[in-house]
Coordinates of C-alpha atoms and ligand atoms in Angstrom, one line a residue:
M206 CA 135.4 97.5 77.5
C207 CA 133.3 99.0 80.2
G208 CA 131.7 102.3 80.9
I209 CA 132.4 104.5 83.9
V210 CA 130.7 107.7 85.3
G211 CA 131.6 109.9 88.3
Y212 CA 129.7 112.9 89.6
V213 CA 130.7 115.6 92.1
G214 CA 128.5 118.7 92.7
K215 CA 125.4 119.8 94.5
Q216 CA 122.9 117.4 93.1
Q217 CA 122.1 113.8 94.2
A218 CA 124.8 111.7 92.4
V219 CA 122.9 108.4 91.9
P220 CA 120.2 109.6 89.3
I221 CA 123.0 111.3 87.3
I222 CA 125.2 108.3 87.4
L223 CA 122.4 105.9 86.5
E224 CA 121.4 108.0 83.5
G225 CA 125.0 108.1 82.4
L226 CA 125.4 104.3 82.8
K227 CA 122.2 103.7 80.8
R228 CA 123.8 105.7 78.0
L229 CA 127.1 103.8 78.3
E230 CA 125.5 100.4 78.3
Y231 CA 126.6 99.8 74.8
R232 CA 130.1 99.6 76.2
G233 CA 129.3 96.7 78.5
Y234 CA 126.1 95.3 80.0
D235 CA 126.9 92.2 82.1
S236 CA 126.8 94.0 85.5
A237 CA 126.6 97.4 87.0
G238 CA 127.2 99.2 90.2
V239 CA 127.4 102.6 92.0
C240 CA 129.2 103.9 95.0
V241 CA 128.3 107.2 96.8
Q242 CA 130.2 109.1 99.4
N243 CA 127.6 109.6 102.2
G244 CA 129.1 111.5 105.0
R245 CA 132.0 109.4 106.3
K246 CA 130.9 106.2 104.5
L247 CA 131.2 104.7 101.1
K248 CA 128.0 103.0 100.1
V249 CA 128.1 100.5 97.3
E250 CA 125.3 98.8 95.4
K251 CA 126.1 96.5 92.5
K252 CA 124.5 93.7 90.7
A253 CA 125.1 91.3 87.8
G254 CA 122.9 92.1 84.8
R255 CA 121.8 95.3 83.1
V256 CA 121.7 98.8 84.6
D257 CA 117.9 98.5 85.0
N258 CA 118.5 95.6 87.5
L259 CA 120.8 97.8 89.5
A260 CA 118.2 100.7 89.3
K261 CA 115.5 98.4 90.7
K262 CA 117.9 97.3 93.5
I263 CA 118.8 100.9 94.4
A264 CA 115.1 102.0 94.4
R265 CA 114.7 99.7 97.5
H266 CA 117.6 101.4 99.3
H267 CA 118.2 105.0 100.0
L268 CA 121.5 105.8 98.3
T269 CA 122.0 109.5 98.9
G270 CA 125.1 111.6 98.4
T271 CA 126.4 114.3 96.1
T272 CA 129.6 112.5 95.1
G273 CA 129.6 109.1 93.5
I274 CA 131.0 106.8 90.9
G275 CA 129.4 104.1 88.7
H276 CA 130.3 101.4 86.3
T277 CA 128.7 99.2 83.6
R278 CA 130.8 96.1 83.1
W279 CA 132.1 94.0 80.2
A280 CA 133.8 91.1 82.0
T281 CA 137.5 90.6 81.3
H282 CA 138.9 89.4 84.7
G283 CA 136.5 87.1 86.5
G284 CA 133.0 85.8 85.7
V285 CA 129.8 87.8 85.7
T286 CA 128.9 87.8 89.4
D287 CA 127.7 90.4 91.9
A288 CA 131.1 90.2 93.6
N289 CA 133.1 90.9 90.4
A290 CA 130.9 93.9 89.5
H291 CA 132.4 97.3 90.1
P292 CA 132.8 99.5 92.2
H293 CA 135.3 97.6 94.3
L294 CA 136.3 98.6 97.8
S295 CA 139.8 98.3 99.2
S296 CA 139.9 95.7 102.0
D297 CA 140.3 98.5 104.6
G298 CA 137.1 100.1 103.3
K299 CA 138.8 103.5 102.5
F300 CA 138.7 103.5 98.7
A301 CA 136.1 102.7 96.0
L302 CA 137.2 102.3 92.4
V303 CA 135.7 101.8 89.0
H304 CA 137.9 100.8 86.1
N305 CA 137.8 100.3 82.4
G306 CA 140.8 98.4 81.0
V307 CA 143.1 95.6 82.0
I308 CA 145.9 95.6 84.6
E309 CA 148.5 93.2 83.1
N310 CA 150.7 92.9 86.2
F311 CA 147.8 92.4 88.6
A312 CA 148.9 88.9 89.6
Q313 CA 152.3 90.1 91.0
I314 CA 150.6 93.1 92.7
K315 CA 148.0 90.8 94.2
A316 CA 150.6 88.5 95.6
F317 CA 152.6 91.5 97.0
L318 CA 149.4 92.9 98.7
A319 CA 148.4 89.5 100.0
R320 CA 151.7 89.3 101.8
K321 CA 151.0 92.7 103.3
G322 CA 147.6 91.5 104.7
Y323 CA 145.2 92.9 102.1
T324 CA 142.3 90.6 101.3
F325 CA 140.2 90.2 98.1
R326 CA 136.5 89.4 97.6
S327 CA 136.5 89.3 93.8
E328 CA 138.6 87.8 91.0
T329 CA 139.1 91.2 89.4
D330 CA 142.3 93.2 88.6
T331 CA 140.3 96.3 89.6
E332 CA 140.1 95.2 93.3
V333 CA 143.9 94.7 93.2
L334 CA 144.3 98.2 91.9
C335 CA 142.0 99.6 94.6
N336 CA 144.0 97.9 97.3
L337 CA 147.2 99.2 95.9
I338 CA 145.8 102.7 96.2
A339 CA 145.0 101.9 99.9
Y340 CA 148.5 100.6 100.4
H341 CA 150.1 103.7 99.0
F342 CA 147.7 105.9 100.9
A343 CA 148.7 104.3 104.2
K344 CA 152.3 105.1 103.4
E345 CA 151.8 108.5 101.9
P346 CA 152.8 111.4 104.2
A347 CA 150.5 114.4 104.5
V348 CA 152.3 117.2 102.6
K349 CA 150.9 120.7 102.9
G350 CA 149.4 121.9 99.6
Q351 CA 149.2 118.4 98.2
S352 CA 146.2 116.0 98.2
R353 CA 147.2 112.7 99.9
F354 CA 144.3 111.1 98.0
L355 CA 145.6 112.3 94.6
E356 CA 149.2 111.4 95.4
S357 CA 148.4 107.9 96.4
V358 CA 146.5 107.3 93.1
R359 CA 149.4 108.8 91.2
K360 CA 151.9 106.6 93.0
T361 CA 149.8 103.5 92.3
L362 CA 149.5 104.2 88.6
R363 CA 153.2 104.4 88.3
H364 CA 153.4 100.8 89.3
V365 CA 150.8 99.3 87.0
E366 CA 151.2 98.0 83.5
G367 CA 148.2 97.8 81.2
T368 CA 145.3 100.1 80.4
Y369 CA 142.9 102.0 82.5
G370 CA 140.3 104.6 82.8
I371 CA 139.5 104.9 86.5
A372 CA 137.6 107.0 89.0
A373 CA 138.2 106.7 92.7
L374 CA 136.5 107.8 95.9
C375 CA 138.2 108.0 99.3
V376 CA 136.3 107.9 102.5
D377 CA 138.5 110.6 104.1
F378 CA 138.0 113.0 101.3
P379 CA 134.2 113.6 100.9
E380 CA 133.2 115.5 97.8
E381 CA 136.4 114.5 95.8
I382 CA 137.0 112.2 92.9
V383 CA 140.4 111.3 91.4
A384 CA 140.2 109.9 87.9
A385 CA 143.0 109.0 85.4
R386 CA 143.4 107.4 82.0
K387 CA 145.8 105.3 79.9
A388 CA 144.5 103.9 76.7
S389 CA 140.9 103.9 77.9
P390 CA 138.9 107.0 77.1
L391 CA 137.9 109.5 79.8
I392 CA 136.1 112.8 79.3
L393 CA 135.5 115.5 81.9
G394 CA 132.2 117.4 81.7
V395 CA 132.6 120.9 83.1
G396 CA 129.4 122.2 84.7
D397 CA 128.5 125.0 86.9
N398 CA 129.9 124.0 90.3
E399 CA 129.6 120.3 89.3
Y400 CA 131.7 117.9 87.2
I401 CA 131.0 114.6 85.5
I402 CA 133.7 112.2 84.5
A403 CA 132.7 109.6 82.0
S404 CA 134.0 107.1 79.4
D405 CA 132.1 108.8 76.7
A406 CA 130.4 112.1 76.1
S407 CA 126.9 110.6 75.7
A408 CA 126.9 110.0 79.5
L409 CA 127.3 113.7 80.3
V410 CA 126.0 115.7 77.3
S411 CA 122.5 116.2 78.9
H412 CA 124.3 118.1 81.7
T413 CA 127.0 120.1 79.9
Q414 CA 128.5 120.4 76.5
N415 CA 131.8 121.8 77.8
V416 CA 134.3 119.0 78.1
V417 CA 138.0 118.3 78.6
Y418 CA 139.4 115.2 76.8
L419 CA 141.9 113.6 79.2
K420 CA 145.1 112.4 77.6
D421 CA 147.0 109.2 78.3
G422 CA 148.9 109.5 81.6
E423 CA 146.8 112.4 82.9
L424 CA 145.0 112.5 86.3
V425 CA 142.2 114.8 87.2
H426 CA 141.3 115.8 90.7
L427 CA 137.7 116.9 91.2
T428 CA 135.9 118.9 93.9
P429 CA 132.5 120.6 93.4
S430 CA 134.2 124.0 92.8
A431 CA 137.4 123.1 90.9
F432 CA 139.4 120.6 89.0
T433 CA 143.1 120.2 88.4
L434 CA 144.8 118.2 85.7
S435 CA 148.3 116.7 86.1
T436 CA 150.5 114.0 84.8
L437 CA 151.9 110.8 86.4
D438 CA 155.1 112.8 86.9
Q439 CA 153.3 115.4 88.9
A440 CA 153.5 118.1 86.3
D441 CA 150.5 120.5 86.1
V442 CA 148.5 120.5 82.8
S443 CA 146.6 123.5 81.5
P444 CA 143.1 122.2 80.5
V445 CA 141.7 122.8 77.1
V446 CA 137.9 123.0 77.3
D447 CA 136.1 121.9 74.1
T448 CA 132.5 122.1 73.2
I449 CA 130.5 119.1 72.0
T450 CA 128.7 120.0 68.9
W451 CA 125.9 117.5 69.2
S452 CA 123.1 117.4 71.8
V453 CA 121.5 114.8 74.0
T454 CA 118.7 114.1 71.5
D455 CA 121.4 112.7 69.2
A456 CA 122.1 110.1 71.8
D457 CA 118.4 109.2 72.3
K458 CA 116.4 106.6 70.4
G459 CA 113.6 109.1 69.7
K460 CA 110.7 107.4 67.9
Y461 CA 112.7 104.3 67.0
P462 CA 112.5 101.0 68.9
H463 CA 116.3 100.5 68.6
F464 CA 119.4 102.7 68.1
M465 CA 120.3 100.6 65.1
L466 CA 117.1 101.4 63.2
K467 CA 117.4 105.1 64.1
E468 CA 121.0 105.1 62.9
I469 CA 120.1 103.3 59.7
F470 CA 117.5 106.1 59.0
E471 CA 120.0 108.8 60.0
Q472 CA 122.2 107.9 57.1
P473 CA 121.1 110.5 54.5
A474 CA 121.8 113.3 57.1
A475 CA 125.0 111.5 58.2
L476 CA 126.3 111.5 54.7
E477 CA 125.5 115.1 54.2
N478 CA 127.4 116.0 57.4
A479 CA 130.4 113.8 56.3
M480 CA 130.8 115.7 53.1
R481 CA 129.8 119.2 54.1
G482 CA 132.4 121.8 53.1
R483 CA 134.7 119.1 51.7
F484 CA 134.5 119.8 48.0
A485 CA 136.8 122.2 46.2
A486 CA 135.3 125.4 44.9
D487 CA 135.6 124.3 41.2
G488 CA 133.4 121.2 42.1
S489 CA 135.9 118.7 40.7
T490 CA 137.6 117.3 43.7
A491 CA 137.6 116.8 47.5
N492 CA 139.1 119.1 50.1
F493 CA 140.2 118.0 53.6
G494 CA 141.1 120.4 56.3
G495 CA 142.8 118.1 58.8
L496 CA 145.2 116.0 56.8
N497 CA 148.2 118.0 57.9
I498 CA 150.0 117.0 54.7
T499 CA 150.3 119.3 51.7
P500 CA 148.9 118.3 48.4
A501 CA 152.4 118.2 47.1
E502 CA 153.5 115.8 49.8
F503 CA 150.4 113.7 49.2
A504 CA 151.2 113.5 45.5
T505 CA 154.6 112.0 46.2
M506 CA 153.0 108.9 47.9
E507 CA 153.4 105.8 45.9
R508 CA 151.4 103.4 48.0
F509 CA 148.6 103.5 50.6
M510 CA 148.1 101.1 53.5
F511 CA 144.8 100.8 55.3
C512 CA 144.2 99.1 58.6
A513 CA 141.1 98.6 60.7
C514 CA 138.9 96.0 62.4
G515 CA 135.5 94.5 61.6
T516 CA 133.1 96.8 59.7
A517 CA 135.8 99.5 59.4
W518 CA 138.0 96.9 57.7
H519 CA 135.2 96.4 55.1
A520 CA 135.3 100.1 54.5
C521 CA 139.0 99.8 53.9
L522 CA 138.4 97.1 51.2
V523 CA 135.9 99.3 49.4
T524 CA 138.3 102.3 49.6
E525 CA 141.1 100.1 48.2
H526 CA 138.9 99.2 45.2
L527 CA 138.0 102.9 44.5
I528 CA 141.6 104.2 44.9
E529 CA 143.1 101.6 42.7
R530 CA 140.3 102.0 40.1
F531 CA 140.2 105.8 39.9
A532 CA 143.6 106.9 41.2
R533 CA 145.7 104.0 40.0
I534 CA 147.8 103.8 43.1
P535 CA 148.4 100.4 44.8
V536 CA 146.7 100.0 48.1
E537 CA 147.2 97.3 50.7
V538 CA 144.6 96.5 53.3
D539 CA 145.3 94.6 56.5
Y540 CA 143.5 93.7 59.7
A541 CA 144.9 96.0 62.4
S542 CA 145.3 93.0 64.7
E543 CA 147.5 91.2 62.1
F544 CA 149.4 94.2 61.0
R545 CA 150.6 95.1 64.5
Y546 CA 152.4 91.7 64.8
R547 CA 153.3 91.0 61.1
N548 CA 156.3 93.3 60.9
S549 CA 155.3 94.1 57.3
P550 CA 158.0 95.8 55.2
L551 CA 156.6 99.2 54.2
D552 CA 158.1 101.5 51.6
P553 CA 158.9 105.0 52.9
R554 CA 156.5 106.5 50.4
T555 CA 153.6 104.6 51.8
L556 CA 150.9 106.7 53.4
F557 CA 149.2 104.9 56.2
F558 CA 145.5 105.2 57.0
V559 CA 143.5 103.7 59.9
I560 CA 139.7 103.7 60.0
S561 CA 137.8 103.5 63.3
Q562 CA 134.4 104.7 64.3
S563 CA 135.2 104.8 68.0
G564 CA 138.9 105.8 67.7
E565 CA 139.5 103.5 70.7
T566 CA 139.9 100.0 69.2
I567 CA 143.1 98.8 70.7
D568 CA 144.3 96.8 67.7
T569 CA 143.8 99.8 65.4
L570 CA 145.5 102.1 67.8
A571 CA 148.4 99.6 68.1
A572 CA 148.6 99.4 64.3
L573 CA 148.8 103.2 64.1
R574 CA 151.6 103.3 66.7
E575 CA 153.5 100.6 64.9
A576 CA 153.3 102.5 61.6
K577 CA 154.4 105.7 63.3
R578 CA 157.3 103.8 64.9
K579 CA 158.4 102.8 61.4
G580 CA 158.4 106.4 60.4
H581 CA 155.2 106.6 58.5
R582 CA 152.7 109.4 58.6
V583 CA 149.3 108.1 59.7
M584 CA 146.0 109.5 58.7
A585 CA 142.8 108.5 60.6
I586 CA 139.3 108.3 59.4
N587 CA 137.4 108.5 62.7
N588 CA 134.1 109.5 64.1
V589 CA 134.7 110.2 67.8
V590 CA 136.3 113.6 68.3
G591 CA 139.1 113.6 70.7
S592 CA 139.5 109.8 70.7
S593 CA 142.9 108.2 71.2
I594 CA 143.3 107.5 67.5
A595 CA 142.2 111.0 66.5
R596 CA 144.8 112.4 68.9
E597 CA 147.7 110.1 68.0
A598 CA 147.3 110.3 64.2
D599 CA 149.3 112.8 62.3
G600 CA 146.2 114.0 60.5
G601 CA 142.8 112.8 59.6
I602 CA 139.2 113.2 58.5
Y603 CA 136.4 113.2 61.0
Q604 CA 133.3 111.4 60.0
H605 CA 130.9 113.9 61.7
V606 CA 128.0 111.5 61.9
G607 CA 127.2 112.1 65.6
P608 CA 127.2 109.4 68.2
E609 CA 126.7 105.8 67.0
I610 CA 125.2 103.8 69.9
G611 CA 124.0 100.6 68.3
V612 CA 126.7 98.0 68.6
A613 CA 126.2 97.1 64.9
S614 CA 127.8 99.9 62.9
T615 CA 125.6 101.4 60.2
K616 CA 125.8 105.2 59.7
A617 CA 129.5 105.2 60.6
F618 CA 130.2 102.5 58.0
T619 CA 128.5 104.3 55.1
S620 CA 130.2 107.6 56.0
Q621 CA 133.5 105.7 56.0
L622 CA 132.6 104.5 52.5
L623 CA 131.8 108.1 51.5
I624 CA 135.0 109.5 52.9
G625 CA 137.0 106.6 51.3
A626 CA 135.4 107.5 48.0
M627 CA 136.4 111.2 48.5
V628 CA 140.0 110.2 49.3
A629 CA 140.0 108.2 46.0
L630 CA 138.7 111.3 44.2
Y631 CA 141.3 113.6 45.8
V632 CA 144.2 111.4 44.8
A633 CA 142.7 110.6 41.3
R634 CA 142.4 114.3 40.6
M635 CA 146.1 114.8 41.5
R636 CA 146.9 112.1 38.9
D637 CA 145.0 111.2 35.8
M638 CA 141.3 112.0 36.4
S639 CA 140.0 114.8 34.2
F640 CA 138.2 117.9 35.4
S641 CA 134.9 116.7 33.8
D642 CA 135.2 113.2 35.3
G643 CA 135.9 114.9 38.6
V644 CA 132.8 117.0 38.4
Q645 CA 130.8 114.0 37.5
Y646 CA 132.2 112.1 40.5
V647 CA 131.5 114.9 42.9
N648 CA 127.9 115.2 41.6
A649 CA 127.5 111.5 42.1
L650 CA 128.7 111.7 45.7
K651 CA 126.4 114.7 46.3
S652 CA 123.5 112.5 45.2
A653 CA 124.3 109.8 47.7
P654 CA 122.0 111.1 50.5
D655 CA 119.0 111.2 48.2
L656 CA 119.7 107.7 46.8
V657 CA 119.9 106.4 50.3
R658 CA 116.6 108.0 51.1
Q659 CA 115.1 106.1 48.1
A660 CA 116.7 102.9 49.3
L661 CA 115.3 103.4 52.8
K662 CA 111.8 103.4 51.3
L663 CA 112.3 99.7 50.7
A664 CA 112.2 99.1 54.4
P665 CA 108.6 97.7 54.5
R666 CA 109.4 95.3 51.6
I667 CA 112.6 94.2 53.3
K668 CA 110.8 93.7 56.6
A669 CA 108.4 91.3 54.8
I670 CA 111.3 89.4 53.3
A671 CA 113.0 89.2 56.7
K672 CA 109.9 87.5 58.1
R673 CA 110.1 84.8 55.5
Y674 CA 113.9 84.2 56.0
A675 CA 114.3 84.6 59.8
K676 CA 113.8 80.8 60.3
F677 CA 116.9 79.8 58.3
H678 CA 120.2 79.0 60.1
D679 CA 122.7 79.7 57.3
M680 CA 123.0 82.4 54.7
L681 CA 125.5 83.3 52.0
F682 CA 126.2 86.8 50.8
L683 CA 127.8 87.1 47.4
G684 CA 129.0 90.2 45.4
R685 CA 131.8 91.2 43.1
L686 CA 134.4 94.1 43.0
S687 CA 133.3 96.9 45.4
L688 CA 130.2 94.9 46.4
F689 CA 132.3 92.0 47.7
P690 CA 133.1 93.9 50.9
I691 CA 129.4 94.8 51.2
A692 CA 128.7 91.0 51.0
L693 CA 131.2 90.6 53.9
E694 CA 129.5 93.4 55.7
G695 CA 126.0 91.9 55.2
A696 CA 127.2 88.6 56.6
L697 CA 128.9 90.3 59.6
K698 CA 125.7 92.4 60.3
L699 CA 123.5 89.3 60.2
K700 CA 125.9 87.2 62.4
E701 CA 126.4 89.9 65.1
I702 CA 122.8 90.8 65.7
S703 CA 120.8 87.7 64.8
Y704 CA 123.3 85.0 65.6
L705 CA 122.8 83.3 62.3
H706 CA 125.7 81.7 60.5
A707 CA 126.5 83.8 57.5
E708 CA 129.4 84.1 55.1
G709 CA 130.4 86.6 52.5
Y710 CA 132.4 85.7 49.3
P711 CA 133.2 87.2 46.0
A712 CA 130.5 85.7 43.8
A713 CA 132.8 83.9 41.5
E714 CA 134.5 82.2 44.4
M715 CA 131.3 80.3 45.1
K716 CA 132.3 77.4 42.9
H717 CA 135.6 77.0 44.8
G718 CA 133.9 75.7 47.9
P719 CA 130.9 77.6 49.3
I720 CA 128.7 76.1 46.6
A721 CA 128.7 72.9 48.7
L722 CA 126.6 74.8 51.2
I723 CA 123.8 75.6 48.7
S724 CA 120.5 73.9 49.3
K725 CA 117.0 74.9 49.9
K726 CA 118.0 75.4 53.5
C727 CA 120.7 78.0 52.7
P728 CA 119.5 81.2 51.1
T729 CA 121.9 83.5 49.2
V730 CA 121.8 87.3 49.2
F731 CA 123.2 88.1 45.8
F732 CA 124.3 91.6 44.7
A733 CA 123.7 91.8 40.9
P734 CA 124.0 95.5 39.8
S735 CA 123.9 96.4 36.1
G736 CA 127.3 96.6 34.4
E737 CA 129.8 94.6 32.5
L738 CA 129.8 91.6 35.0
F739 CA 126.0 91.3 35.0
N740 CA 125.8 88.3 32.7
K741 CA 128.4 86.4 34.8
L742 CA 126.4 87.2 38.0
V743 CA 123.3 85.8 36.3
S744 CA 125.2 82.6 35.5
S745 CA 126.2 82.2 39.1
M746 CA 122.7 82.8 40.2
Q747 CA 121.5 80.1 37.8
E748 CA 123.8 77.6 39.4
I749 CA 122.4 78.4 42.8
K750 CA 118.8 78.1 41.4
A751 CA 119.7 74.7 39.9
L752 CA 120.8 73.5 43.4
K753 CA 117.4 74.8 44.8
G754 CA 119.0 77.5 46.8
P755 CA 116.7 80.4 47.6
I756 CA 117.9 83.7 46.2
I757 CA 117.4 87.3 47.5
A758 CA 118.7 89.4 44.6
I759 CA 119.8 93.0 45.2
V760 CA 119.9 94.6 41.8
T761 CA 120.0 98.1 40.4
A762 CA 117.2 99.5 38.2
G763 CA 119.1 98.8 35.0
A764 CA 119.7 95.1 35.7
K765 CA 117.0 92.9 34.2
L766 CA 117.1 89.5 35.8
P767 CA 115.5 86.6 33.9
K768 CA 112.0 86.0 35.2
G769 CA 111.7 83.6 38.1
L770 CA 115.5 83.4 38.7
A771 CA 115.4 85.1 42.2
D772 CA 112.9 84.4 44.9
E773 CA 113.0 88.0 46.1
V774 CA 114.2 91.0 44.2
I775 CA 115.2 94.2 45.9
T776 CA 115.7 97.0 43.3
L777 CA 118.0 99.9 44.1
P778 CA 118.4 103.0 42.0
D779 CA 121.2 103.0 39.4
C780 CA 124.2 105.1 40.5
H781 CA 127.9 105.9 40.0
E782 CA 130.4 103.2 41.0
A783 CA 131.7 105.3 43.9
V784 CA 128.3 105.5 45.4
L785 CA 127.1 102.0 44.7
P786 CA 128.6 100.3 47.9
I787 CA 126.9 103.0 50.0
I788 CA 123.5 102.4 48.5
A789 CA 123.9 98.6 48.5
S790 CA 124.6 98.6 52.2
I791 CA 121.1 99.8 53.0
P792 CA 119.2 96.6 52.2
V793 CA 121.6 94.3 54.0
Q794 CA 121.5 96.5 57.1
L795 CA 117.7 96.5 57.0
L796 CA 117.5 92.8 56.3
S797 CA 119.8 91.9 59.3
Y798 CA 117.9 94.3 61.5
Y799 CA 114.5 92.9 60.7
I800 CA 115.7 89.3 60.9
A801 CA 117.2 89.9 64.3
V802 CA 113.9 91.6 65.5
E803 CA 111.9 88.7 64.1
R804 CA 114.1 86.2 66.0
G805 CA 113.6 88.2 69.2
C806 CA 117.3 89.3 69.5
D807 CA 118.5 92.3 71.5
V808 CA 119.5 94.3 68.5
D809 CA 121.4 97.1 70.2
K810 CA 123.2 94.9 72.7
P811 CA 124.0 91.6 70.9
R812 CA 125.4 88.8 73.0
N813 CA 129.2 88.6 73.6
L814 CA 129.8 91.9 71.8
A815 CA 130.7 95.4 72.9
K816 CA 130.7 98.6 70.8
S817 CA 134.4 99.2 70.8
V818 CA 137.0 96.6 71.7
T819 CA 139.6 98.2 73.9
V820 CA 141.3 95.1 75.1
E821 CA 143.3 92.7 73.0
Ligands
LIG926 C1 130.5 96.6 63.6 O1 129.2 96.3 63.4 C2 131.1 95.9 64.6 N1 130.5 96.0 65.9 C3 132.7 95.9 64.7 O2 133.1 95.0 63.7 C4 133.4 97.2 64.6 O3 133.3 97.8 63.4 C5 134.9 97.0 65.0 O4 135.0 96.5 66.3 C6 135.7 98.2 64.8 O5 135.3 99.3 65.6 P1 135.8 100.8 65.4 O6 135.3 101.2 64.1 O7 135.2 101.6 66.5 O8 137.3 100.7 65.4

């Protein structure tokens, strides 16, 4: 994935584009570039490395102009080099293009263009696309009342297979941008005689909160005074202007050194936002406005299927546990990337759910489409308003936790757990759960923000533990039932931001293989809450102790561990089963964060990773 920004208006474009690119860096950060329309010239500056590198380079040159485009790259076609960085120019110098996505038939198009005399300086599919625009432009007749620039982009896009969010400049059309999307997000910020086009609202929210979410197959033509929306088939589209409900401070780090830490500490408020207005007046069940399915229809469902990727997949596993435990409906969970190719038989009375923070993860989107193709209704649990998944789902539940910028998901994850717990309650109350059990469950969910606040107070202690464990190279995470997915999540968090090898298992699976890893060089993070399995958890810990494996135990207040069994004990408040996975996520998020910081890792931009994976 990559981030793109374009500006047209009365201000200097470069500072606005650079600010936007900085905010989009979580989408890709291997190279960056800008292009401004300066009189009758397109001026490009681009460089491998972060946006700051580019900003330093630009500071040495005067890049003035009130129309421009920019890009922060996550390499898919071609290595990380200055030449492969965007924007790309067509070989006749007439067009500049930034692109987020993959053009699948670029090799055929490139061969065709090469035969026509077009030349290429990079290995990218984007440069091919840019030259194809130039090719169509050269052939496009000037028609009164039509923009030749817009029409040549439109014609080009009819010939490409793959995904794109693009913004283009044309040297013959100063003060104009043409942008378009297919399966890569694009949002238009509508200002006062100025427009910003960007991959994500965080790049434009400091300038305007009025936005138009482009749909797949739509093009937008921008001038400082107007914009028009149309389709690939040349049909006009009436724009719907939405208002973003969060502000620029939500997308800033504030007093925190990293977005990840900020987002960890935002969790009490995020949980409050995720459940606001979503409990029935009698206080015994949940209420969802956007499901677009009546309670009666919901009640006829005999099975649920949940699909997602990564952290969101862990949220599916916890939700499966809670729905089966409280609502007694069978639930199946699959990786979206597997489901889309598995051709899994699904009973018609299966309600399909996808979970995705970004709403743009290509595998999750493909799973949603596959389920719809098979005639299923698809519900989405999703954070980004107006995302592809939000738009294509039949109904859904927004997470309402504001922008999540850190690549490692934290507040989005716990809000997915909360919403999953609410779905379990909603279904359970349609079935066997009593009114009083429902009230108890609702009160437990309402207590989650305060319990998370208590858990966050453990941060200094967890930081001290992290200092002692940052030198290890392997770590195991063990838990049972609803805490098994939290063990998986703890291992994923540690892997992705500190590059340590970590694995998560159900605690009782340890003796079927992972126990071979135990030694004084491999610590185990062990979830041992109070409850009926507590004594079994203690036995497993004793085995680890006997093999001299260091233990970091995460317990709840009611769980009394034998003295000296664990090397470190982190004590969480006791809580309801539906809330426990949320509370138990906090120490593993903090532990991973502080270990990564201790190891000098770039927490918000871990190597090889991007925030949302929009290519297969
Ligand atoms: C989370 O820390 C990861 N960066 C990653 O696993 C992520 O959860 C996954 O790519 C799914 O993203 P989505 O929720 O935006 O679909």
